[in-house]
Amino acid sequence: MTKKFSRRKMVQGLGGAGLVLSTNMLSLFTSNFLNNVFATTDIERYYLSLYLSGGPARWTFDLPLAPLEQDNIEFNLTTMTRVNPITNQPEYHLVKVGDYYLPPMWGGQLATPSGSTNASDLLTNMVNIRGVRGHSSNGHQANRDLKYQLSSGDSSIHGQIADLKKPTSEDGIAYPSLSSGFMRYNSKLGTSNIWNSGAETSFLTSLLDSFNSSSDLSYRDVTEGYIDQAIATFADNLQTNNPKARTSYNDRLSAKAFFKKEFGNFIDSFNTLRSKYLTMINRQVSESSLLLGEGIDQGSFLTKSDNGIAERLYDFQNVSSNLYEDNSTIFDREGILRGSHYVPDGSTFSFENATQVDIAEKMALAEYCFSQNICRNMNLNLGSLTNVSIGGVNRTFSNDSHNYGAISHLVFYTKYYQCISACTLEFVNQLKGLNIFDKTVVEIFGDFNRSAEADGSGSDHGWTSCVSTMISGKIQEHIIMGKTTRSTSSKYRGSWGIGTNISELGNQPIHMGNVFSTRAALLEMDSLSPNTPSLLRKVGSRFVSTIGGPESD
Amino acid sequence: MTRLLISLFALIIFSSCQLATPEEEGDVQGAESNFTTALSNFPDIITGDRYFVSNKLVSMFGQTDSGYIYDQIRSSADSFGGACDRVNPTESCTDFDQGQTFTNSNIIKAAKIIQVCERVIDSSASLSYFLNQASLTTSSEFTKENIESLYKVVFPIKTVNQRFIDIIYNQKQSSSLSVTDHWKIVSMALCQSPEWQVL
């Protein structure tokens, strides 16, 4: 849906101002033009990016390696999706859900606030873009930056959305982009970006406390209009005729609108939402009716023992954590230093007390802000699962899972993605209740996927196999796309999702620009990368893939 | 000559119009790219950091509410920008690396300035300090000349914005507020104006 741009109105507006030639005139006119463009682009849009910083592998979640033909891959041990209940050996196993073969979690149940539902409910409005090429430097930061901003001169995703908001006091409250985590943000207009790297409750407090006023100014209601009119006169002079400078005027009006919303009870409201999501997460990882069953949640392999499964598959070394401090009395410190395995014999993986406060708080923040119309444009960095008990010691897993063996990876990340999915589905249901799901894109993104080591001992940064999952009311069926191929290198041999050339893209792999264009198509805004087309196009009322179905080899 | 200049200007105008698809030609697909291109012709703006903003407000309203001003603004590096002052023992520089020298305009910044302005204008001492810099009191006659004098306290070197003066003065005609309230209105408008915050 697009709005009209009227040259006639623009010229009329200029005529009304009087045609006086001056050095300011072109600037003034151009500003009017820009304001008209603003007015034409006030499409209501909501965007939430759920970012998986660290780049966890996606094989157990939204990267089915062979969604159309299960056998059409070369098995790489690190990508295992279950332990075969009969042979007790790792295998790549998918379940048929709808038109596709998917990782087993999609055949299971997700926690809801009042019970559970089929995980496949979340698929209905989902597109998975597989095999996306990231930043070839292969580093976290470079890939992270690329997800938000294609090049340093461009707007970032969130900056572009913020800039396209109509700058009126009524809509102004939707201006800010809230960013939890220090992710790249660039706005052409210098529009709001409020970021925070701390706890979400303090984030909300610091945000909303700014809009409480204890002053008793009896003349305020009577005089507000005069004050606004007087301040607005500054916007006509040279400096503030710059639309970038004008944002500070709009932000003042936005702030005033916030004052009138009276956020007195916001902490109670937020905590109710936080509790809702946290309860769902705790139930998801521990409630027996929500377990996936044999081969993932149950089976002898969950206890490390002499069971025929290679020890390295149980590795879970955290390359960036203070590995030695909390486990030195339990684990073999010398063994760690030698680089051997870190799950003691006889240890059992237990998720009974596992939790994810980070996800709960951020989903609560998103629901609160969207439902209260505080903001429509958020970037939230999700943490990893905590309190996973291994050998009686509670561990926090890292999303930068270099030295996680295949078993550790399977049991940990399956739970992790179930938690994210359960929370996302609940969030989607709330959006539906607010009648804004059709205007929303929720995107699950990360630094990259992982390059899987063939012997099942871990993974490295997989910039050649990034995945973007977008969920929107505009998508009416589950779509998987992207062509992936196998690695032939000795260390990473096998299939783990490397993006390869696609004929419809001029024999190029999917570039991050295609993801930008696809997102832009769903959000009804121009792509920041017009030379890399959208992977979705609208046919009637439906979005369909422009590159056909998924391919694998 | 004038006609030539007008023609030239009209040409510039309609060249600019080509940036967008006109109404009769359909929708505005593509206009947003042109829009961002056009925006790049404008210089980026810099708004004052927490030191500039807090010092400016204290200079306007004096020391009576300076503690509140510093609490609200100088301690809000996330919103206002301004690197951590490691020499200052009251500063916590644990987030030093994440500090931004300058920040975009944002609503938190705007809200905190509104909060401060409401506080200082509600304070008779702070308001008097402000007015006194223009040799005024809350009972001074509400004239355009006096409004302009107060204007110059905030904008000592800028050309006077006459429309601002007119609007502020004209509200006197259409309201039955006291002269003190009129001075509060002009003080509030000057205090909240983003104009002095844009460097």
PDB file of N, CA, C and O in Angstrom, chain A residues 379-432:
ATOM      1  N   ASN A 379      14.753  -3.136  18.777  1.00  0.00           N
ATOM      2  CA  ASN A 379      15.791  -4.129  18.572  1.00  0.00           C
ATOM      3  C   ASN A 379      16.158  -4.694  19.924  1.00  0.00           C
ATOM      4  O   ASN A 379      16.638  -3.965  20.790  1.00  0.00           O
ATOM      5  N   LEU A 380      15.919  -5.975  20.116  1.00  0.00           N
ATOM      6  CA  LEU A 380      16.179  -6.574  21.417  1.00  0.00           C
ATOM      7  C   LEU A 380      17.150  -7.729  21.262  1.00  0.00           C
ATOM      8  O   LEU A 380      16.959  -8.631  20.445  1.00  0.00           O
ATOM      9  N   ASN A 381      18.171  -7.666  22.042  1.00  0.00           N
ATOM     10  CA  ASN A 381      19.210  -8.685  22.000  1.00  0.00           C
ATOM     11  C   ASN A 381      18.884  -9.767  23.029  1.00  0.00           C
ATOM     12  O   ASN A 381      18.850  -9.490  24.220  1.00  0.00           O
ATOM     13  N   LEU A 382      18.635 -10.975  22.562  1.00  0.00           N
ATOM     14  CA  LEU A 382      18.236 -12.046  23.475  1.00  0.00           C
ATOM     15  C   LEU A 382      19.459 -12.741  24.062  1.00  0.00           C
ATOM     16  O   LEU A 382      20.433 -12.992  23.360  1.00  0.00           O
ATOM     17  N   GLY A 383      19.385 -13.053  25.294  1.00  0.00           N
ATOM     18  CA  GLY A 383      20.475 -13.772  25.941  1.00  0.00           C
ATOM     19  C   GLY A 383      20.356 -15.271  25.711  1.00  0.00           C
ATOM     20  O   GLY A 383      19.527 -15.739  24.932  1.00  0.00           O
ATOM     21  N   SER A 384      21.183 -16.007  26.378  1.00  0.00           N
ATOM     22  CA  SER A 384      21.166 -17.458  26.212  1.00  0.00           C
ATOM     23  C   SER A 384      20.597 -18.108  27.477  1.00  0.00           C
ATOM     24  O   SER A 384      20.411 -17.465  28.501  1.00  0.00           O
ATOM     25  N   LEU A 385      20.343 -19.398  27.380  1.00  0.00           N
ATOM     26  CA  LEU A 385      19.704 -20.118  28.473  1.00  0.00           C
ATOM     27  C   LEU A 385      20.654 -20.235  29.679  1.00  0.00           C
ATOM     28  O   LEU A 385      21.844 -20.471  29.524  1.00  0.00           O
ATOM     29  N   THR A 386      20.091 -20.058  30.846  1.00  0.00           N
ATOM     30  CA  THR A 386      20.900 -20.130  32.068  1.00  0.00           C
ATOM     31  C   THR A 386      20.390 -21.239  32.969  1.00  0.00           C
ATOM     32  O   THR A 386      19.301 -21.775  32.776  1.00  0.00           O
ATOM     33  N   ASN A 387      21.197 -21.553  33.958  1.00  0.00           N
ATOM     34  CA  ASN A 387      20.839 -22.547  34.973  1.00  0.00           C
ATOM     35  C   ASN A 387      20.566 -23.930  34.392  1.00  0.00           C
ATOM     36  O   ASN A 387      19.705 -24.650  34.882  1.00  0.00           O
ATOM     37  N   VAL A 388      21.287 -24.276  33.346  1.00  0.00           N
ATOM     38  CA  VAL A 388      21.214 -25.650  32.861  1.00  0.00           C
ATOM     39  C   VAL A 388      22.159 -26.463  33.736  1.00  0.00           C
ATOM     40  O   VAL A 388      23.342 -26.151  33.844  1.00  0.00           O
ATOM     41  N   SER A 389      21.629 -27.470  34.369  1.00  0.00           N
ATOM     42  CA  SER A 389      22.438 -28.253  35.303  1.00  0.00           C
ATOM     43  C   SER A 389      23.142 -29.383  34.568  1.00  0.00           C
ATOM     44  O   SER A 389      22.506 -30.188  33.889  1.00  0.00           O
ATOM     45  N   ILE A 390      24.441 -29.373  34.699  1.00  0.00           N
ATOM     46  CA  ILE A 390      25.245 -30.460  34.141  1.00  0.00           C
ATOM     47  C   ILE A 390      26.149 -30.966  35.248  1.00  0.00           C
ATOM     48  O   ILE A 390      26.959 -30.212  35.790  1.00  0.00           O
ATOM     49  N   GLY A 391      25.954 -32.212  35.606  1.00  0.00           N
ATOM     50  CA  GLY A 391      26.748 -32.759  36.700  1.00  0.00           C
ATOM     51  C   GLY A 391      26.506 -32.010  38.002  1.00  0.00           C
ATOM     52  O   GLY A 391      27.395 -31.880  38.837  1.00  0.00           O
ATOM     53  N   GLY A 392      25.311 -31.490  38.176  1.00  0.00           N
ATOM     54  CA  GLY A 392      24.965 -30.798  39.415  1.00  0.00           C
ATOM     55  C   GLY A 392      25.418 -29.362  39.475  1.00  0.00           C
ATOM     56  O   GLY A 392      25.213 -28.687  40.482  1.00  0.00           O
ATOM     57  N   VAL A 393      26.031 -28.892  38.411  1.00  0.00           N
ATOM     58  CA  VAL A 393      26.490 -27.502  38.396  1.00  0.00           C
ATOM     59  C   VAL A 393      25.646 -26.718  37.391  1.00  0.00           C
ATOM     60  O   VAL A 393      25.437 -27.159  36.264  1.00  0.00           O
ATOM     61  N   ASN A 394      25.166 -25.573  37.834  1.00  0.00           N
ATOM     62  CA  ASN A 394      24.365 -24.747  36.927  1.00  0.00           C
ATOM     63  C   ASN A 394      25.266 -23.991  35.967  1.00  0.00           C
ATOM     64  O   ASN A 394      26.210 -23.327  36.376  1.00  0.00           O
ATOM     65  N   ARG A 395      24.937 -24.093  34.713  1.00  0.00           N
ATOM     66  CA  ARG A 395      25.753 -23.476  33.695  1.00  0.00           C
ATOM     67  C   ARG A 395      24.939 -22.496  32.855  1.00  0.00           C
ATOM     68  O   ARG A 395      23.750 -22.697  32.632  1.00  0.00           O
ATOM     69  N   THR A 396      25.599 -21.453  32.379  1.00  0.00           N
ATOM     70  CA  THR A 396      25.008 -20.578  31.385  1.00  0.00           C
ATOM     71  C   THR A 396      25.714 -20.839  30.063  1.00  0.00           C
ATOM     72  O   THR A 396      26.938 -20.746  29.989  1.00  0.00           O
ATOM     73  N   PHE A 397      24.944 -21.179  29.076  1.00  0.00           N
ATOM     74  CA  PHE A 397      25.553 -21.454  27.783  1.00  0.00           C
ATOM     75  C   PHE A 397      25.770 -20.161  27.007  1.00  0.00           C
ATOM     76  O   PHE A 397      25.056 -19.185  27.194  1.00  0.00           O
ATOM     77  N   SER A 398      26.752 -20.208  26.158  1.00  0.00           N
ATOM     78  CA  SER A 398      27.035 -19.060  25.307  1.00  0.00           C
ATOM     79  C   SER A 398      26.449 -19.312  23.925  1.00  0.00           C
ATOM     80  O   SER A 398      26.377 -20.454  23.466  1.00  0.00           O
ATOM     81  N   ASN A 399      26.027 -18.232  23.281  1.00  0.00           N
ATOM     82  CA  ASN A 399      25.582 -18.382  21.896  1.00  0.00           C
ATOM     83  C   ASN A 399      26.754 -18.450  20.924  1.00  0.00           C
ATOM     84  O   ASN A 399      26.559 -18.740  19.756  1.00  0.00           O
ATOM     85  N   ASP A 400      27.939 -18.149  21.394  1.00  0.00           N
ATOM     86  CA  ASP A 400      29.127 -18.288  20.546  1.00  0.00           C
ATOM     87  C   ASP A 400      29.706 -19.668  20.840  1.00  0.00           C
ATOM     88  O   ASP A 400      30.733 -19.814  21.489  1.00  0.00           O
ATOM     89  N   SER A 401      29.047 -20.671  20.297  1.00  0.00           N
ATOM     90  CA  SER A 401      29.189 -22.038  20.796  1.00  0.00           C
ATOM     91  C   SER A 401      30.312 -22.821  20.109  1.00  0.00           C
ATOM     92  O   SER A 401      30.089 -23.922  19.621  1.00  0.00           O
ATOM     93  N   HIS A 402      31.492 -22.266  20.097  1.00  0.00           N
ATOM     94  CA  HIS A 402      32.601 -22.915  19.383  1.00  0.00           C
ATOM     95  C   HIS A 402      32.810 -24.358  19.805  1.00  0.00           C
ATOM     96  O   HIS A 402      32.903 -25.251  18.984  1.00  0.00           O
ATOM     97  N   ASN A 403      32.923 -24.549  21.105  1.00  0.00           N
ATOM     98  CA  ASN A 403      33.338 -25.870  21.575  1.00  0.00           C
ATOM     99  C   ASN A 403      32.203 -26.639  22.224  1.00  0.00           C
ATOM    100  O   ASN A 403      32.396 -27.334  23.201  1.00  0.00           O
ATOM    101  N   TYR A 404      31.030 -26.437  21.692  1.00  0.00           N
ATOM    102  CA  TYR A 404      29.909 -27.251  22.152  1.00  0.00           C
ATOM    103  C   TYR A 404      29.810 -28.464  21.241  1.00  0.00           C
ATOM    104  O   TYR A 404      29.614 -28.328  20.035  1.00  0.00           O
ATOM    105  N   GLY A 405      29.899 -29.618  21.845  1.00  0.00           N
ATOM    106  CA  GLY A 405      29.746 -30.829  21.056  1.00  0.00           C
ATOM    107  C   GLY A 405      28.312 -30.991  20.589  1.00  0.00           C
ATOM    108  O   GLY A 405      27.397 -30.280  21.017  1.00  0.00           O
ATOM    109  N   ALA A 406      28.129 -31.951  19.713  1.00  0.00           N
ATOM    110  CA  ALA A 406      26.827 -32.112  19.063  1.00  0.00           C
ATOM    111  C   ALA A 406      25.711 -32.413  20.057  1.00  0.00           C
ATOM    112  O   ALA A 406      24.599 -31.902  19.917  1.00  0.00           O
ATOM    113  N   ILE A 407      25.992 -33.239  21.071  1.00  0.00           N
ATOM    114  CA  ILE A 407      24.954 -33.566  22.060  1.00  0.00           C
ATOM    115  C   ILE A 407      24.602 -32.327  22.874  1.00  0.00           C
ATOM    116  O   ILE A 407      23.424 -32.005  23.065  1.00  0.00           O
ATOM    117  N   SER A 408      25.636 -31.663  23.371  1.00  0.00           N
ATOM    118  CA  SER A 408      25.391 -30.445  24.142  1.00  0.00           C
ATOM    119  C   SER A 408      24.593 -29.452  23.317  1.00  0.00           C
ATOM    120  O   SER A 408      23.647 -28.829  23.798  1.00  0.00           O
ATOM    121  N   HIS A 409      24.999 -29.332  22.083  1.00  0.00           N
ATOM    122  CA  HIS A 409      24.318 -28.382  21.215  1.00  0.00           C
ATOM    123  C   HIS A 409      22.851 -28.761  21.034  1.00  0.00           C
ATOM    124  O   HIS A 409      21.946 -27.924  21.127  1.00  0.00           O
ATOM    125  N   LEU A 410      22.619 -30.023  20.769  1.00  0.00           N
ATOM    126  CA  LEU A 410      21.251 -30.474  20.503  1.00  0.00           C
ATOM    127  C   LEU A 410      20.327 -30.205  21.688  1.00  0.00           C
ATOM    128  O   LEU A 410      19.257 -29.597  21.523  1.00  0.00           O
ATOM    129  N   VAL A 411      20.730 -30.660  22.875  1.00  0.00           N
ATOM    130  CA  VAL A 411      19.802 -30.557  24.005  1.00  0.00           C
ATOM    131  C   VAL A 411      19.654 -29.108  24.459  1.00  0.00           C
ATOM    132  O   VAL A 411      18.576 -28.688  24.870  1.00  0.00           O
ATOM    133  N   PHE A 412      20.734 -28.368  24.372  1.00  0.00           N
ATOM    134  CA  PHE A 412      20.662 -26.981  24.830  1.00  0.00           C
ATOM    135  C   PHE A 412      19.874 -26.104  23.866  1.00  0.00           C
ATOM    136  O   PHE A 412      18.924 -25.409  24.242  1.00  0.00           O
ATOM    137  N   TYR A 413      20.250 -26.138  22.606  1.00  0.00           N
ATOM    138  CA  TYR A 413      19.634 -25.202  21.666  1.00  0.00           C
ATOM    139  C   TYR A 413      18.213 -25.584  21.277  1.00  0.00           C
ATOM    140  O   TYR A 413      17.417 -24.714  20.896  1.00  0.00           O
ATOM    141  N   THR A 414      17.900 -26.855  21.349  1.00  0.00           N
ATOM    142  CA  THR A 414      16.499 -27.201  21.100  1.00  0.00           C
ATOM    143  C   THR A 414      15.612 -26.525  22.134  1.00  0.00           C
ATOM    144  O   THR A 414      14.588 -25.919  21.799  1.00  0.00           O
ATOM    145  N   LYS A 415      16.032 -26.609  23.399  1.00  0.00           N
ATOM    146  CA  LYS A 415      15.257 -25.949  24.465  1.00  0.00           C
ATOM    147  C   LYS A 415      15.236 -24.429  24.255  1.00  0.00           C
ATOM    148  O   LYS A 415      14.217 -23.768  24.450  1.00  0.00           O
ATOM    149  N   TYR A 416      16.380 -23.928  23.924  1.00  0.00           N
ATOM    150  CA  TYR A 416      16.510 -22.472  23.746  1.00  0.00           C
ATOM    151  C   TYR A 416      15.538 -21.955  22.689  1.00  0.00           C
ATOM    152  O   TYR A 416      14.801 -20.989  22.896  1.00  0.00           O
ATOM    153  N   TYR A 417      15.533 -22.631  21.566  1.00  0.00           N
ATOM    154  CA  TYR A 417      14.663 -22.166  20.487  1.00  0.00           C
ATOM    155  C   TYR A 417      13.192 -22.434  20.791  1.00  0.00           C
ATOM    156  O   TYR A 417      12.310 -21.714  20.311  1.00  0.00           O
ATOM    157  N   GLN A 418      12.922 -23.457  21.571  1.00  0.00           N
ATOM    158  CA  GLN A 418      11.534 -23.653  21.995  1.00  0.00           C
ATOM    159  C   GLN A 418      11.067 -22.477  22.863  1.00  0.00           C
ATOM    160  O   GLN A 418       9.934 -22.016  22.728  1.00  0.00           O
ATOM    161  N   CYS A 419      11.967 -22.041  23.741  1.00  0.00           N
ATOM    162  CA  CYS A 419      11.617 -20.892  24.596  1.00  0.00           C
ATOM    163  C   CYS A 419      11.348 -19.651  23.749  1.00  0.00           C
ATOM    164  O   CYS A 419      10.353 -18.944  23.953  1.00  0.00           O
ATOM    165  N   ILE A 420      12.245 -19.393  22.816  1.00  0.00           N
ATOM    166  CA  ILE A 420      12.064 -18.227  21.953  1.00  0.00           C
ATOM    167  C   ILE A 420      10.771 -18.352  21.156  1.00  0.00           C
ATOM    168  O   ILE A 420      10.003 -17.393  21.015  1.00  0.00           O
ATOM    169  N   SER A 421      10.514 -19.550  20.656  1.00  0.00           N
ATOM    170  CA  SER A 421       9.311 -19.751  19.834  1.00  0.00           C
ATOM    171  C   SER A 421       8.053 -19.572  20.656  1.00  0.00           C
ATOM    172  O   SER A 421       7.071 -18.966  20.191  1.00  0.00           O
ATOM    173  N   ALA A 422       8.047 -20.122  21.870  1.00  0.00           N
ATOM    174  CA  ALA A 422       6.864 -19.994  22.722  1.00  0.00           C
ATOM    175  C   ALA A 422       6.581 -18.519  23.008  1.00  0.00           C
ATOM    176  O   ALA A 422       5.432 -18.056  22.909  1.00  0.00           O
ATOM    177  N   CYS A 423       7.633 -17.792  23.344  1.00  0.00           N
ATOM    178  CA  CYS A 423       7.457 -16.366  23.654  1.00  0.00           C
ATOM    179  C   CYS A 423       7.036 -15.590  22.410  1.00  0.00           C
ATOM    180  O   CYS A 423       6.189 -14.682  22.479  1.00  0.00           O
ATOM    181  N   THR A 424       7.639 -15.931  21.284  1.00  0.00           N
ATOM    182  CA  THR A 424       7.292 -15.218  20.050  1.00  0.00           C
ATOM    183  C   THR A 424       5.841 -15.483  19.668  1.00  0.00           C
ATOM    184  O   THR A 424       5.117 -14.571  19.241  1.00  0.00           O
ATOM    185  N   LEU A 425       5.406 -16.734  19.818  1.00  0.00           N
ATOM    186  CA  LEU A 425       4.015 -17.053  19.491  1.00  0.00           C
ATOM    187  C   LEU A 425       3.055 -16.284  20.402  1.00  0.00           C
ATOM    188  O   LEU A 425       2.038 -15.756  19.936  1.00  0.00           O
ATOM    189  N   GLU A 426       3.390 -16.216  21.666  1.00  0.00           N
ATOM    190  CA  GLU A 426       2.543 -15.439  22.577  1.00  0.00           C
ATOM    191  C   GLU A 426       2.532 -13.962  22.173  1.00  0.00           C
ATOM    192  O   GLU A 426       1.486 -13.309  22.177  1.00  0.00           O
ATOM    193  N   PHE A 427       3.686 -13.463  21.827  1.00  0.00           N
ATOM    194  CA  PHE A 427       3.772 -12.065  21.384  1.00  0.00           C
ATOM    195  C   PHE A 427       2.912 -11.849  20.132  1.00  0.00           C
ATOM    196  O   PHE A 427       2.173 -10.859  20.024  1.00  0.00           O
ATOM    197  N   VAL A 428       3.019 -12.785  19.193  1.00  0.00           N
ATOM    198  CA  VAL A 428       2.215 -12.698  17.962  1.00  0.00           C
ATOM    199  C   VAL A 428       0.722 -12.692  18.307  1.00  0.00           C
ATOM    200  O   VAL A 428      -0.062 -11.924  17.735  1.00  0.00           O
ATOM    201  N   ASN A 429       0.328 -13.558  19.239  1.00  0.00           N
ATOM    202  CA  ASN A 429      -1.094 -13.590  19.620  1.00  0.00           C
ATOM    203  C   ASN A 429      -1.540 -12.264  20.219  1.00  0.00           C
ATOM    204  O   ASN A 429      -2.676 -11.828  20.018  1.00  0.00           O
ATOM    205  N   GLN A 430      -0.637 -11.622  20.957  1.00  0.00           N
ATOM    206  CA  GLN A 430      -0.974 -10.304  21.490  1.00  0.00           C
ATOM    207  C   GLN A 430      -1.120  -9.278  20.360  1.00  0.00           C
ATOM    208  O   GLN A 430      -2.009  -8.434  20.396  1.00  0.00           O
ATOM    209  N   LEU A 431      -0.226  -9.372  19.387  1.00  0.00           N
ATOM    210  CA  LEU A 431      -0.322  -8.456  18.237  1.00  0.00           C
ATOM    211  C   LEU A 431      -1.644  -8.656  17.503  1.00  0.00           C
ATOM    212  O   LEU A 431      -2.289  -7.692  17.064  1.00  0.00           O
ATOM    213  N   LYS A 432      -2.039  -9.909  17.379  1.00  0.00           N
ATOM    214  CA  LYS A 432      -3.320 -10.182  16.711  1.00  0.00           C
ATOM    215  C   LYS A 432      -4.463  -9.545  17.501  1.00  0.00           C
ATOM    216  O   LYS A 432      -5.389  -8.973  16.920  1.00  0.00           O
TER     217      LYS A 432
END
